Short mmCIF file of C-alpha atoms in Angstrom, two decimals:
data_model
loop_
_atom_site.label_atom_id
_atom_site.label_comp_id
_atom_site.label_asym_id
_atom_site.label_seq_id
_atom_site.Cartn_x
_atom_site.Cartn_y
_atom_site.Cartn_z
CA MET A 16 151.02 -53.54 -65.89
CA ARG A 17 150.29 -55.41 -62.81
CA ARG A 18 149.09 -58.91 -62.81
CA SER A 19 147.07 -60.55 -59.88
CA LEU A 20 148.47 -63.30 -57.91
CA TRP A 21 145.98 -65.66 -59.36
CA THR A 22 146.79 -64.88 -62.66
CA ARG A 23 150.60 -65.53 -61.82
CA LEU A 24 150.01 -68.63 -60.25
CA MET A 25 147.53 -70.01 -63.25
CA GLY A 26 150.50 -68.96 -65.83
CA VAL A 27 153.05 -70.76 -63.77
CA PHE A 28 150.71 -73.85 -63.01
CA LEU A 29 149.61 -73.83 -67.04
CA GLY A 30 153.12 -74.11 -67.75
CA VAL A 31 153.98 -76.92 -65.25
CA ILE A 32 150.65 -79.16 -66.98
CA VAL A 33 152.08 -78.24 -70.35
CA VAL A 34 155.91 -79.12 -69.81
CA GLY A 35 154.37 -82.23 -68.05
CA VAL A 36 151.93 -83.34 -70.44
CA ILE A 37 154.52 -83.18 -73.21
CA THR A 38 157.15 -85.08 -71.48
CA MET A 39 154.42 -87.67 -70.32
CA VAL A 40 153.13 -87.84 -73.99
CA ILE A 41 156.68 -88.27 -75.40
CA ALA A 42 158.03 -90.92 -72.77
CA ILE A 43 154.82 -93.10 -73.30
CA ARG A 44 155.29 -92.78 -77.06
CA LEU A 45 159.06 -93.78 -77.02
CA THR A 46 158.30 -96.56 -74.36
CA THR A 47 155.19 -97.72 -76.40
CA SER A 48 157.09 -97.73 -79.79
CA THR A 49 160.16 -99.43 -78.10
CA HIS A 50 158.08 -102.35 -76.38
CA LEU A 51 156.18 -102.86 -79.62
CA GLN A 52 159.44 -103.09 -81.60
CA ARG A 53 160.55 -105.64 -79.22
CA ARG A 54 157.64 -107.52 -79.01
CA VAL A 55 157.23 -107.73 -82.92
CA LEU A 56 161.05 -108.83 -82.96
CA SER A 57 160.23 -111.61 -80.98
CA ASP A 58 157.45 -112.92 -83.06
CA ASP A 59 159.70 -112.74 -86.12
CA VAL A 60 162.49 -114.48 -84.23
CA ALA A 61 159.97 -116.91 -83.19
CA GLN A 62 158.53 -117.31 -87.03
CA ALA A 63 161.87 -117.44 -88.22
CA ASN A 64 163.00 -120.26 -86.06
CA ALA A 65 159.77 -122.25 -86.74
CA LEU A 66 160.27 -121.66 -90.71
CA ALA A 67 163.76 -122.56 -90.25
CA ASN A 68 162.93 -125.90 -88.70
CA LEU A 69 160.25 -126.47 -91.75
CA MET A 70 163.07 -125.32 -94.21
CA THR A 71 165.47 -127.96 -92.76
CA ALA A 72 162.71 -130.53 -93.38
CA TYR A 73 162.63 -129.20 -96.76
CA TYR A 74 166.21 -129.21 -97.69
CA ALA A 75 167.03 -132.65 -96.16
CA GLN A 76 164.03 -134.10 -98.44
CA GLN A 77 165.01 -132.19 -101.48
CA GLY A 78 168.65 -132.22 -101.23
CA SER A 79 168.35 -128.70 -102.53
CA TRP A 80 166.92 -125.39 -102.39
CA SER A 81 165.17 -126.21 -105.79
CA GLY A 82 161.46 -124.68 -106.25
CA VAL A 83 162.01 -123.09 -102.50
CA ASP A 84 161.04 -119.48 -104.03
CA GLU A 85 158.04 -120.41 -105.69
CA TRP A 86 156.71 -122.38 -102.54
CA LEU A 87 157.44 -119.62 -100.32
CA ALA A 88 155.55 -117.13 -102.42
CA ASP A 89 152.47 -119.63 -102.74
CA THR A 90 152.25 -120.34 -98.71
CA THR A 91 153.10 -116.41 -97.75
CA THR A 92 149.93 -115.58 -99.96
CA ARG A 93 147.75 -118.15 -98.80
CA PRO A 94 145.57 -117.22 -96.03
CA ALA A 95 146.37 -118.78 -92.76
CA THR A 96 142.80 -119.98 -92.39
CA GLN A 97 142.88 -121.93 -95.69
CA GLU A 98 144.04 -125.55 -95.23
CA PRO A 99 145.52 -127.33 -98.04
CA THR A 100 143.20 -129.19 -100.32
CA ALA A 101 143.18 -133.10 -99.88
CA GLY A 102 143.96 -133.17 -103.51
CA MET A 103 147.27 -132.07 -103.46
CA GLY A 104 150.11 -134.80 -103.85
CA PRO A 105 153.89 -134.99 -102.93
CA GLY A 106 154.45 -133.38 -106.61
CA MET A 107 152.76 -130.47 -105.39
CA MET A 108 154.15 -130.47 -102.36
CA GLY A 109 150.59 -130.76 -100.57
CA ASP A 110 152.52 -132.15 -97.71
CA TRP A 111 154.65 -129.12 -97.24
CA MET A 112 151.36 -127.13 -97.19
CA SER A 113 149.93 -129.04 -94.39
CA ARG A 114 153.15 -128.36 -92.01
CA TRP A 115 153.19 -124.99 -93.06
CA PHE A 116 149.57 -124.63 -91.73
CA GLN A 117 150.46 -126.04 -88.71
CA THR A 118 153.32 -123.61 -88.40
CA THR A 119 151.57 -120.52 -88.65
CA ARG A 120 148.91 -121.98 -86.18
CA SER A 121 151.58 -122.01 -83.69
CA THR A 122 153.05 -118.72 -84.32
CA GLY A 123 150.36 -116.82 -86.02
CA PRO A 124 149.82 -115.45 -89.53
CA LEU A 125 153.36 -114.73 -91.28
CA ASP A 126 152.29 -111.48 -92.83
CA ASP A 127 155.73 -110.20 -92.85
CA ARG A 128 158.67 -110.18 -95.51
CA VAL A 129 160.60 -113.58 -95.68
CA ILE A 130 164.13 -114.17 -96.83
CA LEU A 131 165.62 -117.22 -97.32
CA LEU A 132 169.46 -117.21 -97.65
CA ASN A 133 172.12 -120.10 -98.46
CA ALA A 134 175.30 -120.81 -96.99
CA ALA A 135 177.24 -118.22 -98.87
CA GLY A 136 174.37 -115.73 -97.70
CA GLU A 137 172.87 -115.04 -100.90
CA VAL A 138 169.34 -114.41 -101.01
CA ILE A 139 167.52 -117.67 -102.91
CA ALA A 140 164.03 -116.78 -102.06
CA ASP A 141 162.35 -113.22 -101.11
CA THR A 142 158.84 -112.94 -100.61
CA GLY A 143 159.27 -109.04 -101.15
CA GLY A 144 161.02 -110.22 -104.58
CA ALA A 145 163.44 -107.26 -104.02
CA SER A 146 166.91 -108.74 -103.31
CA LEU A 147 166.96 -112.07 -105.24
CA ASP A 148 170.57 -113.25 -106.00
CA GLU A 149 172.19 -110.27 -103.81
CA GLN A 150 174.60 -110.86 -101.16
CA HIS A 151 172.71 -109.86 -97.97
CA PRO A 152 174.65 -108.12 -95.19
CA ALA A 153 177.00 -109.85 -92.89
CA ALA A 154 175.37 -108.21 -89.81
CA HIS A 155 172.09 -109.92 -90.71
CA LEU A 156 173.71 -113.29 -90.99
CA GLN A 157 174.22 -113.17 -87.37
CA GLU A 158 170.63 -112.71 -86.25
CA ALA A 159 169.30 -114.75 -88.63
CA ALA A 160 167.72 -118.46 -87.76
CA PRO A 161 170.06 -120.98 -89.26
CA VAL A 162 168.88 -123.93 -91.53
CA VAL A 163 170.91 -127.02 -90.25
CA VAL A 164 171.22 -129.93 -91.89
CA ASN A 165 173.45 -132.93 -90.69
CA GLY A 166 175.20 -130.70 -88.76
CA GLN A 167 175.96 -128.36 -91.58
CA THR A 168 174.26 -125.10 -92.06
CA VAL A 169 172.98 -124.76 -95.46
CA GLY A 170 170.69 -121.51 -95.02
CA SER A 171 169.30 -119.01 -92.98
CA VAL A 172 165.79 -117.29 -92.57
CA LEU A 173 165.30 -113.84 -91.98
CA VAL A 174 161.72 -112.55 -91.29
CA GLY A 175 160.03 -108.77 -90.76
CA SER A 176 161.93 -106.58 -88.61
CA MET A 177 164.78 -109.13 -88.66
CA ILE A 178 165.45 -107.68 -92.14
CA GLU A 179 165.00 -103.79 -91.34
CA PRO A 180 163.59 -102.32 -88.18
CA ALA A 181 160.44 -101.17 -89.41
CA LEU A 182 157.02 -102.23 -88.44
CA ASN A 183 154.39 -103.59 -90.89
CA PRO A 184 151.39 -101.34 -91.96
CA ALA A 185 149.30 -103.47 -89.16
CA ASP A 186 151.77 -102.49 -86.11
CA GLU A 187 152.11 -98.84 -87.63
CA ASP A 188 148.22 -98.52 -87.61
CA PHE A 189 148.42 -99.99 -83.81
CA LEU A 190 151.21 -97.41 -82.69
CA GLN A 191 149.36 -94.61 -84.03
CA ALA A 192 145.90 -95.50 -82.51
CA VAL A 193 147.97 -95.87 -79.34
CA ASN A 194 149.60 -92.28 -79.70
CA LEU A 195 146.72 -90.94 -80.55
CA SER A 196 145.01 -92.22 -77.13
CA ILE A 197 147.92 -91.05 -75.07
CA PHE A 198 147.26 -87.58 -76.36
CA ILE A 199 143.60 -87.43 -75.90
CA THR A 200 144.30 -88.56 -72.56
CA ALA A 201 147.09 -86.25 -71.64
CA ALA A 202 145.03 -83.22 -72.78
CA ALA A 203 141.94 -84.39 -70.75
CA VAL A 204 144.04 -84.75 -67.45
CA GLY A 205 145.56 -81.71 -68.18
CA LEU A 206 142.27 -79.63 -68.75
CA VAL A 207 140.79 -81.39 -65.28
CA ALA A 208 144.27 -80.24 -63.25
CA LEU A 209 143.91 -76.71 -65.07
CA ILE A 210 140.30 -76.84 -63.81
CA LEU A 211 141.03 -77.85 -60.21
CA GLY A 212 143.91 -75.94 -60.22
CA SER A 213 142.18 -72.82 -60.67
CA MET A 214 139.60 -73.72 -57.99
CA LEU A 215 142.40 -73.94 -55.50
CA PHE A 216 144.22 -71.18 -56.30
CA ARG A 217 140.75 -69.21 -56.23
CA GLN A 218 140.35 -70.53 -52.47
CA ILE A 219 143.66 -69.25 -51.84
CA THR A 220 143.59 -65.91 -53.19
CA SER A 221 140.09 -64.97 -52.35
CA PRO A 222 140.66 -64.77 -48.50
CA LEU A 223 144.07 -62.80 -49.25
CA ARG A 224 142.42 -60.53 -51.38
CA ALA A 225 139.76 -60.17 -48.71
CA VAL A 226 142.69 -59.31 -46.00
CA SER A 227 144.46 -57.11 -48.94
CA GLN A 228 141.23 -54.99 -49.13
CA ALA A 229 140.53 -54.78 -45.38
CA ALA A 230 144.05 -53.76 -45.01
CA GLU A 231 143.66 -50.65 -47.28
CA ALA A 232 140.67 -49.87 -45.58
CA ILE A 233 142.22 -49.85 -41.80
CA ALA A 234 145.06 -47.70 -43.36
CA ALA A 235 141.90 -45.27 -44.63
CA GLY A 236 140.84 -44.85 -40.99
CA GLN A 237 138.27 -47.96 -40.79
CA LEU A 238 139.21 -49.38 -37.78
CA ASP A 239 136.35 -51.70 -37.50
CA ARG A 240 137.06 -53.73 -40.53
CA ARG A 241 137.48 -57.34 -40.12
CA VAL A 242 138.04 -60.54 -42.27
CA GLU A 243 135.82 -63.28 -42.05
CA VAL A 244 137.61 -66.99 -41.21
CA LYS A 245 136.23 -69.40 -43.14
CA THR A 246 138.89 -72.04 -42.51
CA ALA A 247 141.36 -73.41 -39.97
CA ASP A 248 144.54 -73.62 -42.15
CA GLU A 249 146.98 -71.33 -42.85
CA ILE A 250 144.82 -68.75 -44.26
CA GLY A 251 142.18 -68.72 -41.82
CA ARG A 252 145.24 -68.53 -39.12
CA LEU A 253 146.37 -65.33 -40.92
CA ALA A 254 142.88 -64.26 -41.41
CA GLN A 255 142.48 -64.49 -37.33
CA SER A 256 145.88 -62.70 -36.83
CA PHE A 257 144.89 -59.68 -39.12
CA ASN A 258 141.64 -59.46 -36.91
CA ARG A 259 143.36 -59.63 -33.93
CA MET A 260 146.10 -56.76 -35.17
CA ALA A 261 142.97 -54.64 -36.21
CA GLU A 262 141.48 -55.26 -33.16
CA SER A 263 144.59 -54.05 -31.15
CA LEU A 264 144.74 -50.97 -33.90
CA ALA A 265 140.94 -50.14 -32.74
CA GLN A 266 141.96 -50.01 -28.91
CA ALA A 267 144.95 -48.56 -29.34
CA ASP A 268 143.18 -45.63 -31.35
CA VAL A 269 140.48 -45.43 -28.40
CA GLN A 270 143.31 -45.56 -25.80
CA ARG A 271 144.96 -42.42 -27.76
CA ARG A 272 141.63 -40.62 -28.00
CA ASN A 273 141.16 -41.36 -24.43
CA MET A 274 144.18 -40.47 -23.12
CA VAL A 275 143.92 -37.14 -25.27
CA ALA A 276 140.73 -36.27 -23.91
CA ASP A 277 142.38 -37.09 -20.39
CA ILE A 278 145.09 -35.16 -21.06
CA ALA A 279 143.08 -32.38 -22.20
CA HIS A 280 140.62 -32.46 -19.17
CA GLU A 281 143.89 -32.64 -16.49
CA LEU A 282 145.02 -29.45 -17.83
CA ARG A 283 141.79 -27.65 -18.13
CA THR A 284 141.27 -27.42 -14.71
CA PRO A 285 144.48 -26.14 -13.45
CA LEU A 286 144.82 -23.90 -16.47
CA THR A 287 140.92 -22.46 -15.84
CA VAL A 288 141.97 -21.81 -12.24
CA VAL A 289 145.29 -19.77 -12.73
CA GLN A 290 143.20 -17.92 -16.05
CA GLY A 291 140.39 -17.18 -13.52
CA SER A 292 142.41 -16.09 -10.59
CA LEU A 293 144.94 -13.70 -12.71
CA GLU A 294 141.83 -12.41 -14.63
CA ALA A 295 140.03 -11.36 -11.31
CA MET A 296 143.42 -9.91 -9.93
CA LEU A 297 143.41 -7.83 -13.60
CA ASP A 298 139.92 -6.72 -12.61
CA GLY A 299 140.38 -6.21 -9.10
CA VAL A 300 138.31 -8.77 -7.83
CA TYR A 301 140.88 -10.60 -6.13
CA ASP A 302 143.87 -8.76 -4.22
CA LEU A 303 147.65 -9.37 -4.92
CA ASN A 304 147.75 -10.89 -1.68
CA PRO A 305 150.22 -14.00 -0.54
CA GLU A 306 147.45 -16.20 -0.23
CA ASN A 307 145.71 -15.63 -4.00
CA ILE A 308 149.60 -15.88 -5.29
CA ALA A 309 149.88 -19.20 -3.39
CA SER A 310 146.62 -20.58 -4.87
CA ILE A 311 147.96 -19.69 -8.27
CA HIS A 312 151.30 -21.51 -7.51
CA GLN A 313 149.38 -24.53 -6.23
CA GLN A 314 147.75 -24.93 -9.35
CA THR A 315 151.30 -24.47 -11.52
CA ALA A 316 152.86 -27.19 -9.22
CA LEU A 317 150.03 -29.43 -10.18
CA LEU A 318 150.76 -28.83 -13.89
CA SER A 319 154.56 -29.37 -13.32
CA ARG A 320 153.72 -32.65 -11.68
CA LEU A 321 151.16 -33.77 -14.70
CA VAL A 322 153.85 -32.71 -17.33
CA ALA A 323 156.50 -34.66 -15.25
CA ASP A 324 154.13 -37.73 -14.94
CA LEU A 325 153.66 -37.70 -18.53
CA ARG A 326 157.17 -37.54 -19.47
CA ASP A 327 158.19 -40.34 -17.23
CA LEU A 328 155.20 -42.35 -18.74
CA ALA A 329 156.51 -41.73 -21.97
CA LEU A 330 160.05 -42.47 -21.39
CA ALA A 331 158.98 -45.50 -20.02
CA GLU A 332 156.70 -46.62 -22.80
CA ALA A 333 159.20 -45.90 -25.33
CA GLY A 334 161.75 -48.01 -23.41
CA GLN A 335 164.11 -44.79 -23.11
CA LEU A 336 163.28 -44.01 -19.41
CA ARG A 337 167.33 -43.66 -17.82
CA LEU A 338 167.53 -45.43 -14.59
CA ASP A 339 170.91 -45.02 -12.22
CA TRP A 340 171.83 -48.41 -11.60
CA GLN A 341 173.48 -48.93 -8.41
CA SER A 342 173.62 -50.65 -5.23
CA VAL A 343 170.46 -49.75 -3.10
CA ASP A 344 169.53 -49.25 0.55
CA LEU A 345 166.05 -50.23 0.44
CA GLU A 346 165.84 -49.36 3.97
CA ALA A 347 166.73 -46.03 3.37
CA VAL A 348 164.49 -45.45 0.45
CA ILE A 349 161.38 -46.69 2.17
CA ALA A 350 162.21 -44.75 5.14
CA GLN A 351 162.57 -41.41 2.67
CA ALA A 352 159.24 -42.12 1.03
CA SER A 353 157.69 -42.41 4.46
CA ASN A 354 159.08 -39.50 5.56
CA ALA A 355 157.74 -37.45 2.81
CA LEU A 356 153.99 -38.67 3.29
CA GLN A 357 154.03 -38.47 7.10
CA SER A 358 152.83 -35.06 7.50
CA GLN A 359 149.94 -35.91 4.88
CA ALA A 360 148.63 -38.81 6.97
CA LEU A 361 148.79 -36.55 9.99
CA GLU A 362 147.01 -34.12 8.41
CA LYS A 363 144.49 -36.18 6.98
CA GLY A 364 144.23 -38.43 10.67
CA VAL A 365 145.29 -42.02 8.58
CA THR A 366 147.69 -44.08 10.70
CA PHE A 367 150.81 -44.71 8.88
CA LYS A 368 153.07 -47.86 9.47
CA VAL A 369 156.01 -49.11 8.15
CA GLU A 370 157.07 -52.75 9.08
CA LEU A 371 160.67 -53.93 8.09
CA PRO A 372 162.54 -57.43 8.49
CA GLN A 373 166.00 -57.31 10.27
CA GLY A 374 169.22 -57.16 7.96
CA LEU A 375 167.17 -56.26 4.91
CA PRO A 376 169.86 -56.89 2.04
CA ARG A 377 170.90 -54.39 -0.66
CA LEU A 378 169.70 -54.75 -4.18
CA ARG A 379 170.57 -53.14 -7.59
CA GLY A 380 168.63 -50.65 -8.87
CA ASP A 381 168.07 -46.73 -9.35
CA GLY A 382 167.03 -45.47 -5.61
CA GLN A 383 165.15 -42.09 -6.80
CA ARG A 384 163.14 -43.65 -8.92
CA LEU A 385 161.77 -46.83 -6.24
CA GLN A 386 161.35 -44.26 -3.99
CA GLN A 387 159.07 -42.54 -6.65
CA VAL A 388 157.05 -45.98 -7.26
CA LEU A 389 156.73 -46.47 -3.24
CA PHE A 390 155.69 -42.39 -2.92
CA ASN A 391 153.10 -43.26 -5.83
CA LEU A 392 151.76 -46.10 -3.93
CA VAL A 393 151.49 -44.88 -0.69
CA SER A 394 150.17 -41.48 -1.60
CA ASN A 395 147.43 -43.36 -3.47
CA ALA A 396 146.66 -45.36 -0.51
CA LEU A 397 146.44 -42.45 1.75
CA ARG A 398 144.03 -40.68 -0.99
CA HIS A 399 141.75 -43.51 -0.58
CA THR A 400 141.94 -44.12 3.16
CA PRO A 401 139.57 -42.50 5.14
CA THR A 402 140.29 -40.53 8.66
CA GLY A 403 140.80 -43.29 11.11
CA GLY A 404 142.34 -45.76 8.61
CA THR A 405 145.36 -47.14 8.59
CA VAL A 406 148.21 -47.36 6.11
CA LYS A 407 151.25 -50.00 6.15
CA THR A 408 154.25 -50.40 4.36
CA ALA A 409 155.51 -53.85 4.90
CA VAL A 410 158.92 -55.83 3.58
CA GLU A 411 159.43 -59.64 3.00
CA VAL A 412 162.46 -61.66 1.81
CA LYS A 413 161.62 -64.56 -0.70
CA GLU A 414 164.74 -66.48 -1.70
CA ASP A 415 165.93 -64.28 -4.55
CA ARG A 416 163.14 -61.61 -4.35
CA VAL A 417 162.13 -59.12 -2.11
CA VAL A 418 158.10 -58.35 -1.94
CA ILE A 419 157.23 -54.81 -0.72
CA ARG A 420 153.67 -54.35 0.25
CA VAL A 421 151.68 -50.95 0.74
CA GLN A 422 148.07 -52.40 2.47
CA ASP A 423 144.88 -49.62 3.21
CA THR A 424 141.65 -49.83 5.09
CA GLY A 425 139.77 -47.76 2.50
CA SER A 426 136.47 -48.73 0.62
CA GLY A 427 138.50 -51.27 -1.64
CA ILE A 428 138.12 -51.60 -5.55
CA PRO A 429 135.31 -53.30 -7.54
CA ALA A 430 136.45 -56.45 -9.04
CA GLU A 431 135.67 -55.07 -12.39
CA ASP A 432 137.67 -52.28 -12.14
CA LEU A 433 140.88 -53.95 -10.52
CA PRO A 434 142.37 -55.10 -14.03
CA HIS A 435 142.46 -51.45 -15.26
CA VAL A 436 144.14 -49.68 -12.10
CA PHE A 437 147.44 -49.77 -13.59
CA GLU A 438 146.30 -48.09 -17.11
CA ARG A 439 146.91 -44.62 -17.45
CA PHE A 440 144.41 -41.85 -16.48
CA TYR A 441 142.21 -44.75 -15.07
CA ARG A 442 140.16 -44.13 -12.11
CA VAL A 443 137.66 -46.01 -9.89
CA ASP A 444 136.02 -42.79 -9.11
CA ARG A 445 134.23 -41.88 -12.38
CA SER A 446 133.44 -38.33 -10.69
CA ARG A 447 137.19 -37.64 -11.40
CA ALA A 448 136.99 -35.36 -8.50
CA ARG A 449 140.38 -34.12 -7.43
CA SER A 450 140.04 -34.80 -3.79
CA THR A 451 139.68 -38.57 -4.34
CA GLY A 452 141.71 -38.85 -7.16
CA GLY A 453 145.41 -37.99 -8.46
CA SER A 454 146.46 -37.33 -12.25
CA GLY A 455 145.82 -41.12 -13.20
CA LEU A 456 149.28 -41.69 -13.64
CA GLY A 457 150.74 -42.40 -10.61
CA LEU A 458 150.34 -46.54 -10.81
CA THR A 459 150.61 -46.74 -14.45
CA ILE A 460 154.18 -45.05 -13.97
CA ALA A 461 154.79 -47.24 -10.73
CA LYS A 462 154.57 -50.34 -13.01
CA ARG A 463 156.96 -49.24 -15.80
CA ILE A 464 159.38 -48.32 -13.04
CA VAL A 465 159.26 -51.65 -11.31
CA GLU A 466 159.23 -53.74 -14.72
CA ALA A 467 162.41 -52.08 -16.04
CA HIS A 468 164.06 -53.43 -12.91
CA GLY A 469 163.20 -56.98 -13.61
CA GLY A 470 159.90 -56.89 -11.33
CA GLN A 471 156.41 -57.28 -10.99
CA ILE A 472 153.50 -55.62 -9.57
CA TRP A 473 150.19 -56.44 -8.54
CA ALA A 474 146.73 -55.58 -6.65
CA GLN A 475 144.34 -57.12 -4.38
CA SER A 476 141.32 -55.47 -3.15
CA TRP A 477 138.12 -56.26 -1.19
CA LEU A 478 135.00 -53.80 -1.31
CA GLY A 479 134.99 -52.72 2.34
CA ALA A 480 138.27 -53.92 3.45
CA GLY A 481 140.68 -51.94 1.59
CA SER A 482 143.32 -52.91 -0.88
CA THR A 483 146.82 -53.95 -1.07
CA PHE A 484 149.20 -53.14 -3.85
CA ALA A 485 152.50 -55.11 -3.88
CA PHE A 486 155.71 -55.33 -6.11
CA SER A 487 158.82 -57.60 -6.34
CA LEU A 488 162.14 -56.66 -7.28
CA PRO A 489 165.07 -59.28 -7.74
CA LEU A 490 168.01 -59.57 -5.39
CA VAL A 491 170.67 -60.75 -7.56
CA ASP A 492 173.15 -57.89 -9.16
CA ARG A 493 171.70 -57.20 -12.84
CA GLY A 494 174.39 -54.72 -13.65
CA GLU A 495 173.87 -51.44 -15.74
CA PRO A 496 172.28 -51.70 -19.01
CA PRO A 497 174.16 -49.93 -21.71
CA ALA A 498 173.43 -46.55 -22.83
CA PRO A 499 171.54 -45.77 -25.93
CA PRO A 500 173.79 -44.88 -28.86
CA GLY A 501 173.74 -41.38 -30.21
CA ARG A 502 175.57 -38.04 -29.43
CA ARG A 503 173.49 -35.73 -27.15
CA PRO A 504 171.63 -32.97 -28.60
CA VAL A 505 172.14 -29.12 -27.58
CA CYS A 506 168.66 -27.70 -26.10
CA PRO A 507 167.61 -24.54 -28.34
CA ARG A 508 166.36 -22.60 -25.30
CA CYS A 509 168.99 -22.91 -22.99
CA GLY A 510 171.78 -23.89 -25.14
CA GLN A 511 173.22 -26.64 -23.07
CA VAL A 512 173.89 -30.26 -23.84
CA THR A 513 171.26 -32.39 -22.32
CA GLN A 514 172.61 -35.17 -19.97
CA ASP A 515 169.35 -36.82 -19.83
CA ASP A 516 166.96 -38.62 -22.43
CA TRP A 517 167.35 -36.96 -25.65
CA ARG A 518 163.62 -36.23 -25.76
CA TRP A 519 163.78 -33.67 -22.80
CA CYS A 520 166.53 -31.22 -21.97
CA ALA A 521 167.82 -31.86 -18.14
CA ASN A 522 168.45 -28.32 -17.72
CA CYS A 523 165.52 -26.32 -18.44
CA GLY A 524 162.92 -29.44 -19.27
CA ALA A 525 162.07 -28.11 -22.87
CA ASP A 526 160.75 -30.82 -25.08
CA LEU A 527 163.36 -31.54 -27.39
CA VAL A 528 160.88 -33.73 -30.11
#
């Protein structure tokens, strides 16, 4: 049976309370009993000493212990508030009664048992009447109050707990009342602590239960579920983190749906053209001539480029983009990318410039991937620059980094679109016309490649004045990162061992996932 967190916390807390209350009751009870016994013994010793002084005077006057037992029996049974009568003469020991009254006034009423021993340790008087003429234990003689007359010990006095370690009925009643009060107080404190603990645990478990329910709802597909944040403590921060996670999941789900829709849109157009052209040729509407075949080939090339871009993006986002690290001549990389796009610039009537500083240093990286970045940035600039405009590639060395800028004189990018230009399938032109937009992956791939080289990429734009895309690369020798572990799979289509990333066959391009 699965128990809730609140039940387990309350069980543990209840056990702690029970153990604490029992320990507290036992400790306080033992402490109270010990201190009470010590106080009673101290009072008994004081009374024994006072009584010993009285017995000293008695023995000095009488010369013996004769009649002391009757006198003690009479005085201990007389109420402490009853003063001796005036008619008591010496024969009735009225003077001793008066002395006894004065002694009990200073030491308190003598309600305990009193034993008087002679010099030999024999009991000669016992108000309890239980041990007359008996030899008292020697250990008690060491604790007794001595009766000294003319420098000789003629007897000793024991009172109450000095005789045996026991409390009188009044002290026992007091101790029981104290123990009962301690038990009631401990039970009340434990009950209050249990109630407060239950409220505290409820405040802790309720938000956790809400988070758990929200997590189950999100797992069931309700990505709009959120948790209410009520506090600023750890529970509140947990709820905030959960809400941020849920928001990220919702955004990721939206991006996934948009990506699927974008991929379907990108594939639909060339596939529709290819299918329509082939059906027209089959129906005899189009002739099977080089012009029509070239149109179909152009659409298949577009499909191949889109698939390649998707492959590069998937590898880059998974951290599996393979880079061939070596010393790169950046000037040669820029020249190759510029030469590849020079004809496109001439065909469109756009001036294409390249400005390089003298003595451009070499850097560590993948020359082909860096050329791909430049190709994507320059082709993007040419695509958005009208006839008669200018596209310029410039390089600047700053300390330990090199900055490459691609600047155009196109229409520019609105400020609200600028933060999204590096997102996949994002286009400023919502019409998605292929004359003004590519596959929507070029800038995203460029960003991933630059970041894989330890660099940064950014964009600046002004409406009506053009845009500038720039990226920086470190000039330090970063070395080649270690290759991922694992053996190379065999392609099921061509039977070759792939030498590239394990997701794709480098020989025929088959998907190995």
